[in-house]
PDB file of C-alpha atoms in Angstrom:
ATOM      1  CA  MET A   1     252.514 147.139 130.163  1.00 51.00           C
ATOM      2  CA  PRO A   2     254.736 146.269 127.173  1.00 48.00           C
ATOM      3  CA  THR A   3     256.161 149.141 125.094  1.00 48.00           C
ATOM      4  CA  HIS A   4     257.632 148.839 121.629  1.00 48.00           C
ATOM      5  CA  LYS A   5     258.982 151.940 119.884  1.00 50.00           C
ATOM      6  CA  ASN A   6     256.767 154.174 122.030  1.00 49.00           C
ATOM      7  CA  LYS A   7     253.727 152.084 121.138  1.00 60.00           C
ATOM      8  CA  ARG A   8     251.722 150.238 123.764  1.00 65.00           C
ATOM      9  CA  GLN A   9     250.907 146.622 123.061  1.00 70.00           C
ATOM     10  CA  THR A  10     248.314 144.377 124.666  1.00 81.00           C
ATOM     11  CA  CYS A  11     248.701 141.981 127.596  1.00 88.00           C
ATOM     12  CA  ILE A  12     245.906 139.546 128.410  1.00 89.00           C
ATOM     13  CA  ARG A  13     245.581 137.535 131.604  1.00 89.00           C
ATOM     14  CA  THR A  14     244.404 134.120 130.512  1.00 89.00           C
ATOM     15  CA  ASN A  15     244.087 132.751 134.079  1.00 90.00           C
ATOM     16  CA  ASN A  16     245.272 133.485 137.627  1.00 85.00           C
ATOM     17  CA  THR A  17     248.883 132.511 136.876  1.00 89.00           C
ATOM     18  CA  LEU A  18     249.465 133.300 133.187  1.00 92.00           C
ATOM     19  CA  VAL A  19     249.747 136.612 131.339  1.00 92.00           C
ATOM     20  CA  VAL A  20     250.226 136.649 127.537  1.00 91.00           C
ATOM     21  CA  CYS A  21     251.701 139.736 125.873  1.00 89.00           C
ATOM     22  CA  SER A  22     251.773 140.327 122.111  1.00 85.00           C
ATOM     23  CA  ILE A  23     254.860 142.407 121.306  1.00 83.00           C
ATOM     24  CA  GLY A  24     254.614 142.704 117.545  1.00 76.00           C
ATOM     25  CA  ASN A  25     253.464 141.162 114.304  1.00 77.00           C
ATOM     26  CA  PRO A  26     255.927 141.196 112.758  1.00 80.00           C
ATOM     27  CA  PHE A  27     258.689 141.612 115.362  1.00 80.00           C
ATOM     28  CA  LYS A  28     261.488 142.875 113.143  1.00 82.00           C
ATOM     29  CA  LYS A  29     265.190 142.196 113.469  1.00 81.00           C
ATOM     30  CA  GLY A  30     266.859 144.535 115.951  1.00 84.00           C
ATOM     31  CA  ASP A  31     263.587 145.454 117.662  1.00 84.00           C
ATOM     32  CA  VAL A  32     263.496 145.647 121.473  1.00 84.00           C
ATOM     33  CA  ALA A  33     260.352 145.300 123.569  1.00 85.00           C
ATOM     34  CA  LYS A  34     260.127 146.303 127.224  1.00 86.00           C
ATOM     35  CA  ILE A  35     257.464 144.622 129.338  1.00 87.00           C
ATOM     36  CA  ILE A  36     256.467 145.999 132.760  1.00 87.00           C
ATOM     37  CA  LEU A  37     254.103 143.997 134.945  1.00 87.00           C
ATOM     38  CA  ARG A  38     252.777 145.127 138.323  1.00 87.00           C
ATOM     39  CA  PHE A  39     251.353 142.675 140.860  1.00 85.00           C
ATOM     40  CA  ASN A  40     249.310 143.194 144.005  1.00 84.00           C
ATOM     41  CA  PRO A  41     250.771 140.997 146.799  1.00 82.00           C
ATOM     42  CA  GLU A  42     247.788 141.208 149.156  1.00 79.00           C
ATOM     43  CA  GLY A  43     246.806 137.626 148.352  1.00 82.00           C
ATOM     44  CA  LEU A  44     250.130 136.179 149.547  1.00 86.00           C
ATOM     45  CA  GLU A  45     250.164 133.867 152.528  1.00 85.00           C
ATOM     46  CA  ASP A  46     252.325 134.778 155.508  1.00 82.00           C
ATOM     47  CA  TYR A  47     254.509 131.678 155.099  1.00 83.00           C
ATOM     48  CA  GLU A  48     255.545 132.529 151.508  1.00 87.00           C
ATOM     49  CA  SER A  49     259.113 133.855 151.593  1.00 87.00           C
ATOM     50  CA  HIS A  50     259.821 134.066 147.844  1.00 90.00           C
ATOM     51  CA  LEU A  51     258.056 134.007 144.473  1.00 92.00           C
ATOM     52  CA  LYS A  52     259.028 132.295 141.225  1.00 93.00           C
ATOM     53  CA  PHE A  53     258.305 133.776 137.799  1.00 94.00           C
ATOM     54  CA  VAL A  54     258.619 131.746 134.596  1.00 95.00           C
ATOM     55  CA  VAL A  55     259.102 133.762 131.388  1.00 93.00           C
ATOM     56  CA  PHE A  56     259.117 132.219 127.921  1.00 90.00           C
ATOM     57  CA  ALA A  57     258.663 133.417 124.334  1.00 87.00           C
ATOM     58  CA  ASN A  58     257.246 131.578 121.360  1.00 84.00           C
ATOM     59  CA  SER A  59     256.545 132.413 117.751  1.00 82.00           C
ATOM     60  CA  THR A  60     254.719 131.007 114.765  1.00 78.00           C
ATOM     61  CA  SER A  61     257.992 131.289 112.831  1.00 80.00           C
ATOM     62  CA  GLU A  62     260.700 128.641 112.929  1.00 80.00           C
ATOM     63  CA  GLU A  63     263.388 129.479 115.520  1.00 78.00           C
ATOM     64  CA  LYS A  64     266.989 128.544 114.712  1.00 80.00           C
ATOM     65  CA  LYS A  65     268.151 128.526 118.360  1.00 81.00           C
ATOM     66  CA  PRO A  66     265.081 128.165 120.566  1.00 82.00           C
ATOM     67  CA  GLN A  67     265.558 129.220 124.190  1.00 84.00           C
ATOM     68  CA  GLY A  68     263.929 127.419 127.080  1.00 88.00           C
ATOM     69  CA  PRO A  69     261.859 129.075 129.819  1.00 92.00           C
ATOM     70  CA  LEU A  70     263.641 131.591 132.058  1.00 93.00           C
ATOM     71  CA  GLU A  71     263.045 131.220 135.809  1.00 94.00           C
ATOM     72  CA  LEU A  72     263.286 134.307 137.999  1.00 93.00           C
ATOM     73  CA  PHE A  73     263.034 134.393 141.793  1.00 94.00           C
ATOM     74  CA  THR A  74     262.234 137.331 144.039  1.00 91.00           C
ATOM     75  CA  ASN A  75     262.245 137.538 147.822  1.00 92.00           C
ATOM     76  CA  VAL A  76     259.148 138.692 149.677  1.00 89.00           C
ATOM     77  CA  ILE A  77     259.896 141.442 152.198  1.00 87.00           C
ATOM     78  CA  ARG A  78     257.078 142.321 154.563  1.00 85.00           C
ATOM     79  CA  ARG A  79     257.231 145.606 156.432  1.00 87.00           C
ATOM     80  CA  ALA A  80     254.945 146.569 159.277  1.00 89.00           C
ATOM     81  CA  GLU A  81     255.311 149.659 161.444  1.00 92.00           C
ATOM     82  CA  VAL A  82     254.149 148.431 164.840  1.00 91.00           C
ATOM     83  CA  GLY A  83     253.923 150.967 167.646  1.00 92.00           C
ATOM     84  CA  LEU A  84     253.292 150.768 171.377  1.00 91.00           C
ATOM     85  CA  THR A  85     252.105 153.570 173.649  1.00 92.00           C
ATOM     86  CA  GLY A  86     251.293 153.421 177.335  1.00 90.00           C
ATOM     87  CA  ALA A  87     249.744 155.490 180.088  1.00 89.00           C
ATOM     88  CA  VAL A  88     249.349 155.145 183.843  1.00 85.00           C
ATOM     89  CA  ARG A  89     246.957 156.878 186.227  1.00 84.00           C
ATOM     90  CA  PRO A  90     247.946 158.170 188.677  1.00 81.00           C
ATOM     91  CA  GLU A  91     251.391 158.872 187.235  1.00 81.00           C
ATOM     92  CA  GLN A  92     253.175 158.640 190.604  1.00 78.00           C
ATOM     93  CA  VAL A  93     252.360 156.580 193.682  1.00 72.00           C
ATOM     94  CA  PHE A  94     254.016 157.354 197.026  1.00 71.00           C
ATOM     95  CA  TYR A  95     254.341 155.226 200.123  1.00 63.00           C
ATOM     96  CA  GLY A  96     252.850 156.604 203.310  1.00 61.00           C
ATOM     97  CA  GLY A  97     250.065 156.382 205.840  1.00 63.00           C
ATOM     98  CA  GLU A  98     249.400 153.696 208.425  1.00 70.00           C
ATOM     99  CA  VAL A  99     251.796 150.745 208.357  1.00 64.00           C
ATOM    100  CA  LYS A 100     250.086 147.362 207.849  1.00 71.00           C
ATOM    101  CA  GLY A 101     251.445 143.856 207.532  1.00 73.00           C
ATOM    102  CA  GLU A 102     250.319 141.380 204.878  1.00 77.00           C
ATOM    103  CA  TYR A 103     248.241 139.359 207.340  1.00 80.00           C
ATOM    104  CA  ALA A 104     246.311 142.499 208.306  1.00 82.00           C
ATOM    105  CA  MET A 105     244.886 142.777 204.782  1.00 84.00           C
ATOM    106  CA  GLU A 106     241.236 141.694 204.713  1.00 89.00           C
ATOM    107  CA  TYR A 107     239.821 143.562 201.713  1.00 88.00           C
ATOM    108  CA  ARG A 108     241.219 144.996 198.503  1.00 85.00           C
ATOM    109  CA  ASP A 109     240.929 148.601 199.646  1.00 82.00           C
ATOM    110  CA  ASP A 110     243.296 147.759 202.544  1.00 83.00           C
ATOM    111  CA  ILE A 111     246.112 147.460 200.012  1.00 81.00           C
ATOM    112  CA  GLY A 112     246.000 151.078 198.899  1.00 78.00           C
ATOM    113  CA  SER A 113     244.987 153.246 195.980  1.00 77.00           C
ATOM    114  CA  ARG A 114     244.179 151.616 192.659  1.00 81.00           C
ATOM    115  CA  VAL A 115     246.543 152.149 189.728  1.00 84.00           C
ATOM    116  CA  LEU A 116     245.540 151.751 186.079  1.00 86.00           C
ATOM    117  CA  HIS A 117     248.057 150.820 183.368  1.00 87.00           C
ATOM    118  CA  SER A 118     246.806 150.942 179.771  1.00 89.00           C
ATOM    119  CA  TYR A 119     248.728 150.111 176.587  1.00 91.00           C
ATOM    120  CA  GLN A 120     247.766 150.611 172.947  1.00 91.00           C
ATOM    121  CA  VAL A 121     249.321 148.641 170.099  1.00 91.00           C
ATOM    122  CA  THR A 122     248.993 149.981 166.542  1.00 91.00           C
ATOM    123  CA  ASN A 123     250.031 148.719 163.116  1.00 91.00           C
ATOM    124  CA  LYS A 124     250.456 151.436 160.495  1.00 91.00           C
ATOM    125  CA  GLY A 125     251.332 148.885 157.825  1.00 86.00           C
ATOM    126  CA  PRO A 126     251.815 148.546 155.000  1.00 86.00           C
ATOM    127  CA  TRP A 127     251.698 144.795 155.788  1.00 87.00           C
ATOM    128  CA  ARG A 128     249.751 142.875 158.375  1.00 85.00           C
ATOM    129  CA  VAL A 129     251.419 141.101 161.306  1.00 85.00           C
ATOM    130  CA  SER A 130     250.658 137.403 161.500  1.00 81.00           C
ATOM    131  CA  SER A 131     251.580 137.001 165.174  1.00 83.00           C
ATOM    132  CA  LEU A 132     252.067 139.652 167.837  1.00 86.00           C
ATOM    133  CA  VAL A 133     253.100 139.218 171.468  1.00 88.00           C
ATOM    134  CA  VAL A 134     253.191 142.012 174.049  1.00 89.00           C
ATOM    135  CA  SER A 135     255.143 141.135 177.211  1.00 88.00           C
ATOM    136  CA  ILE A 136     254.561 143.295 180.288  1.00 87.00           C
ATOM    137  CA  GLU A 137     256.808 142.956 183.329  1.00 83.00           C
ATOM    138  CA  TRP A 138     255.388 144.966 186.186  1.00 80.00           C
ATOM    139  CA  PRO A 139     257.156 145.685 189.526  1.00 76.00           C
ATOM    140  CA  PHE A 140     255.599 142.818 191.463  1.00 75.00           C
ATOM    141  CA  GLN A 141     257.781 143.051 194.559  1.00 74.00           C
ATOM    142  CA  VAL A 142     260.854 144.933 195.694  1.00 71.00           C
ATOM    143  CA  GLY A 143     263.727 142.721 196.783  1.00 69.00           C
ATOM    144  CA  ASN A 144     265.318 143.027 200.206  1.00 66.00           C
ATOM    145  CA  ASP A 145     267.040 140.768 202.749  1.00 69.00           C
ATOM    146  CA  LYS A 146     263.865 138.715 203.346  1.00 70.00           C
ATOM    147  CA  PRO A 147     262.895 135.452 201.574  1.00 70.00           C
ATOM    148  CA  GLN A 148     259.906 137.242 200.032  1.00 70.00           C
ATOM    149  CA  GLY A 149     260.134 140.801 198.778  1.00 69.00           C
ATOM    150  CA  LYS A 150     257.828 143.634 199.692  1.00 72.00           C
ATOM    151  CA  TRP A 151     254.631 144.046 197.680  1.00 75.00           C
ATOM    152  CA  LEU A 152     254.833 146.974 195.287  1.00 78.00           C
ATOM    153  CA  LEU A 153     252.044 146.575 192.706  1.00 82.00           C
ATOM    154  CA  TYR A 154     249.312 144.053 193.509  1.00 85.00           C
ATOM    155  CA  LEU A 155     247.385 142.742 190.484  1.00 88.00           C
ATOM    156  CA  ASP A 156     243.783 142.500 191.661  1.00 86.00           C
ATOM    157  CA  GLU A 157     242.085 141.778 188.299  1.00 86.00           C
ATOM    158  CA  LYS A 158     242.967 139.851 185.160  1.00 86.00           C
ATOM    159  CA  PRO A 159     244.091 142.140 182.305  1.00 87.00           C
ATOM    160  CA  ILE A 160     241.483 143.091 179.706  1.00 86.00           C
ATOM    161  CA  VAL A 161     242.369 143.052 176.000  1.00 87.00           C
ATOM    162  CA  GLU A 162     240.169 144.962 173.556  1.00 85.00           C
ATOM    163  CA  THR A 163     240.711 143.851 169.952  1.00 82.00           C
ATOM    164  CA  LEU A 164     238.702 142.761 166.923  1.00 75.00           C
ATOM    165  CA  ASP A 165     240.742 139.576 166.496  1.00 77.00           C
ATOM    166  CA  SER A 166     241.295 136.610 168.773  1.00 76.00           C
ATOM    167  CA  TRP A 167     243.649 137.082 171.714  1.00 80.00           C
ATOM    168  CA  GLU A 168     245.029 135.295 174.728  1.00 81.00           C
ATOM    169  CA  CYS A 169     246.443 136.690 177.952  1.00 85.00           C
ATOM    170  CA  HIS A 170     248.830 134.370 179.791  1.00 85.00           C
ATOM    171  CA  LEU A 171     249.790 134.936 183.417  1.00 84.00           C
ATOM    172  CA  PRO A 172     251.894 132.869 185.810  1.00 80.00           C
ATOM    173  CA  ASP A 173     249.916 130.837 188.315  1.00 78.00           C
ATOM    174  CA  ASN A 174     248.590 132.678 191.352  1.00 82.00           C
ATOM    175  CA  GLU A 175     249.499 136.148 190.051  1.00 83.00           C
ATOM    176  CA  VAL A 176     245.979 137.631 190.040  1.00 88.00           C
ATOM    177  CA  ASN A 177     244.877 138.554 193.575  1.00 89.00           C
ATOM    178  CA  PRO A 178     247.246 135.993 195.164  1.00 88.00           C
ATOM    179  CA  LEU A 179     245.957 136.773 198.680  1.00 88.00           C
ATOM    180  CA  GLY A 180     242.361 136.128 197.596  1.00 90.00           C
ATOM    181  CA  LEU A 181     241.148 139.473 198.938  1.00 90.00           C
ATOM    182  CA  PRO A 182     237.446 140.253 198.311  1.00 90.00           C
ATOM    183  CA  GLN A 183     235.894 143.664 197.899  1.00 87.00           C
ATOM    184  CA  ARG A 184     234.662 145.218 201.111  1.00 86.00           C
ATOM    185  CA  PRO A 185     230.895 144.624 201.527  1.00 88.00           C
ATOM    186  CA  GLY A 186     228.875 147.756 200.942  1.00 81.00           C
ATOM    187  CA  LEU A 187     231.834 149.627 199.417  1.00 72.00           C
ATOM    188  CA  ALA A 188     231.301 150.633 195.795  1.00 68.00           C
ATOM    189  CA  GLU A 189     234.829 150.727 194.426  1.00 65.00           C
ATOM    190  CA  PRO A 190     235.169 153.129 191.466  1.00 60.00           C
ATOM    191  CA  PRO A 191     235.875 151.445 188.114  1.00 60.00           C
ATOM    192  CA  LEU A 192     239.399 151.536 186.749  1.00 56.00           C
ATOM    193  CA  GLU A 193     238.281 153.832 183.928  1.00 56.00           C
ATOM    194  CA  ALA A 194     237.546 156.529 186.512  1.00 59.00           C
ATOM    195  CA  LEU A 195     241.260 156.725 187.314  1.00 54.00           C
ATOM    196  CA  MET A 196     241.894 158.363 183.946  1.00 52.00           C
ATOM    197  CA  THR A 197     240.371 161.610 185.235  1.00 48.00           C
ATOM    198  CA  GLN A 198     241.665 161.531 188.809  1.00 45.00           C
ATOM    199  CA  PRO A 199     244.644 163.609 190.007  1.00 41.00           C
ATOM    200  CA  SER A 200     247.975 161.861 190.458  1.00 39.00           C
ATOM    201  CA  ASN A 201     248.633 162.608 194.161  1.00 39.00           C
ATOM    202  CA  HIS A 202     247.377 159.306 195.614  1.00 36.00           C
ATOM    203  CA  THR A 203     249.282 157.430 198.319  1.00 36.00           C
ATOM    204  CA  ARG A 204     249.771 153.723 198.863  1.00 35.00           C
ATOM    205  CA  THR A 205     249.874 152.083 202.298  1.00 34.00           C
ATOM    206  CA  LYS A 206     252.969 150.374 203.702  1.00 35.00           C
ATOM    207  CA  ARG A 207     252.382 146.739 204.521  1.00 35.00           C
ATOM    208  CA  ASP A 208     255.334 145.269 206.402  1.00 36.00           C
ATOM    209  CA  THR A 209     257.555 147.088 208.883  1.00 34.00           C
ATOM    210  CA  GLU A 210     260.227 144.380 208.722  1.00 34.00           C
ATOM    211  CA  MET A 211     260.772 144.693 204.962  1.00 33.00           C
ATOM    212  CA  VAL A 212     262.728 147.826 204.113  1.00 35.00           C
ATOM    213  CA  ILE A 213     262.612 149.149 200.534  1.00 39.00           C
ATOM    214  CA  THR A 214     265.559 150.973 199.039  1.00 47.00           C
ATOM    215  CA  ALA A 215     263.889 153.828 197.180  1.00 50.00           C
ATOM    216  CA  GLU A 216     265.015 157.046 195.527  1.00 56.00           C
ATOM    217  CA  ALA A 217     264.601 160.021 197.837  1.00 58.00           C
ATOM    218  CA  PHE A 218     263.783 163.523 196.608  1.00 59.00           C
ATOM    219  CA  VAL A 219     262.244 166.752 197.887  1.00 65.00           C
ATOM    220  CA  GLY A 220     258.937 167.819 196.355  1.00 65.00           C
ATOM    221  CA  LYS A 221     257.729 171.312 195.525  1.00 67.00           C
ATOM    222  CA  ASP A 222     256.091 171.553 198.932  1.00 69.00           C
ATOM    223  CA  GLY A 223     259.461 170.986 200.623  1.00 70.00           C
ATOM    224  CA  ARG A 224     258.528 167.526 201.894  1.00 66.00           C
ATOM    225  CA  ARG A 225     260.917 164.604 201.482  1.00 62.00           C
ATOM    226  CA  GLN A 226     259.467 161.753 199.396  1.00 58.00           C
ATOM    227  CA  GLU A 227     260.672 158.293 198.415  1.00 53.00           C
ATOM    228  CA  MET A 228     259.817 156.776 195.047  1.00 54.00           C
ATOM    229  CA  VAL A 229     260.550 153.532 193.193  1.00 49.00           C
ATOM    230  CA  ASN A 230     260.569 153.649 189.372  1.00 47.00           C
ATOM    231  CA  MET A 231     260.356 150.269 187.604  1.00 46.00           C
ATOM    232  CA  VAL A 232     258.585 149.746 184.290  1.00 44.00           C
ATOM    233  CA  SER A 233     259.338 147.155 181.598  1.00 47.00           C
ATOM    234  CA  VAL A 234     257.273 146.548 178.452  1.00 49.00           C
ATOM    235  CA  GLN A 235     258.424 144.397 175.526  1.00 49.00           C
ATOM    236  CA  LEU A 236     256.877 144.071 172.076  1.00 48.00           C
ATOM    237  CA  HIS A 237     257.557 141.107 169.781  1.00 48.00           C
ATOM    238  CA  HIS A 238     256.058 140.398 166.376  1.00 44.00           C
ATOM    239  CA  TYR A 239     256.681 137.280 164.333  1.00 46.00           C
ATOM    240  CA  GLN A 240     256.157 136.625 160.641  1.00 43.00           C
TER     241      GLN A 240
END
């Protein structure tokens, strides 16, 4: 949008990379023209880090000191407001009930109550994210004085990712149902989605009397002493 003495002149885009602006005929001595151009960057590729603009002026009149093209560079700054929210049902899981060792586990329901972790990733823009990685470190085992720690959260199914774009979920080897436990025949286990409406007072069974867990002890509202382990780690990385 060029302006010249409060008068708007005309700019014409001749092709995808060239804009021609007529700033006056004649353009008198001492005149000043201000040209404002606005561009929509949505067509930029993610690998483009800067843009180059070439500005030049020409006239049908003879120029005494002609000036060559002026090159201007501008950096491309992409901003994306990426957010991560999470929920777990039930919110707290306590140890208790009959003590069982690892070799006594025959079916998945022998392990204990099911726990559902769900995470939602959002991008409020204004720019898209070319590559996004969500890293989830769950409390796999609790360390003690034994070569192998005590099971804490047992991953019995591969994570599910719901998205419109392509995705990949990478897990270390033998992390999904490492004991190979099947579902108990004839037992219809409720789907994980049903946990979203269940109360959060479930218990989880102990599995090894020789492995002692150092947990945080507290007294509940009912006056009973409880022990709880809190360990959650979620990391979000996005790359341009």
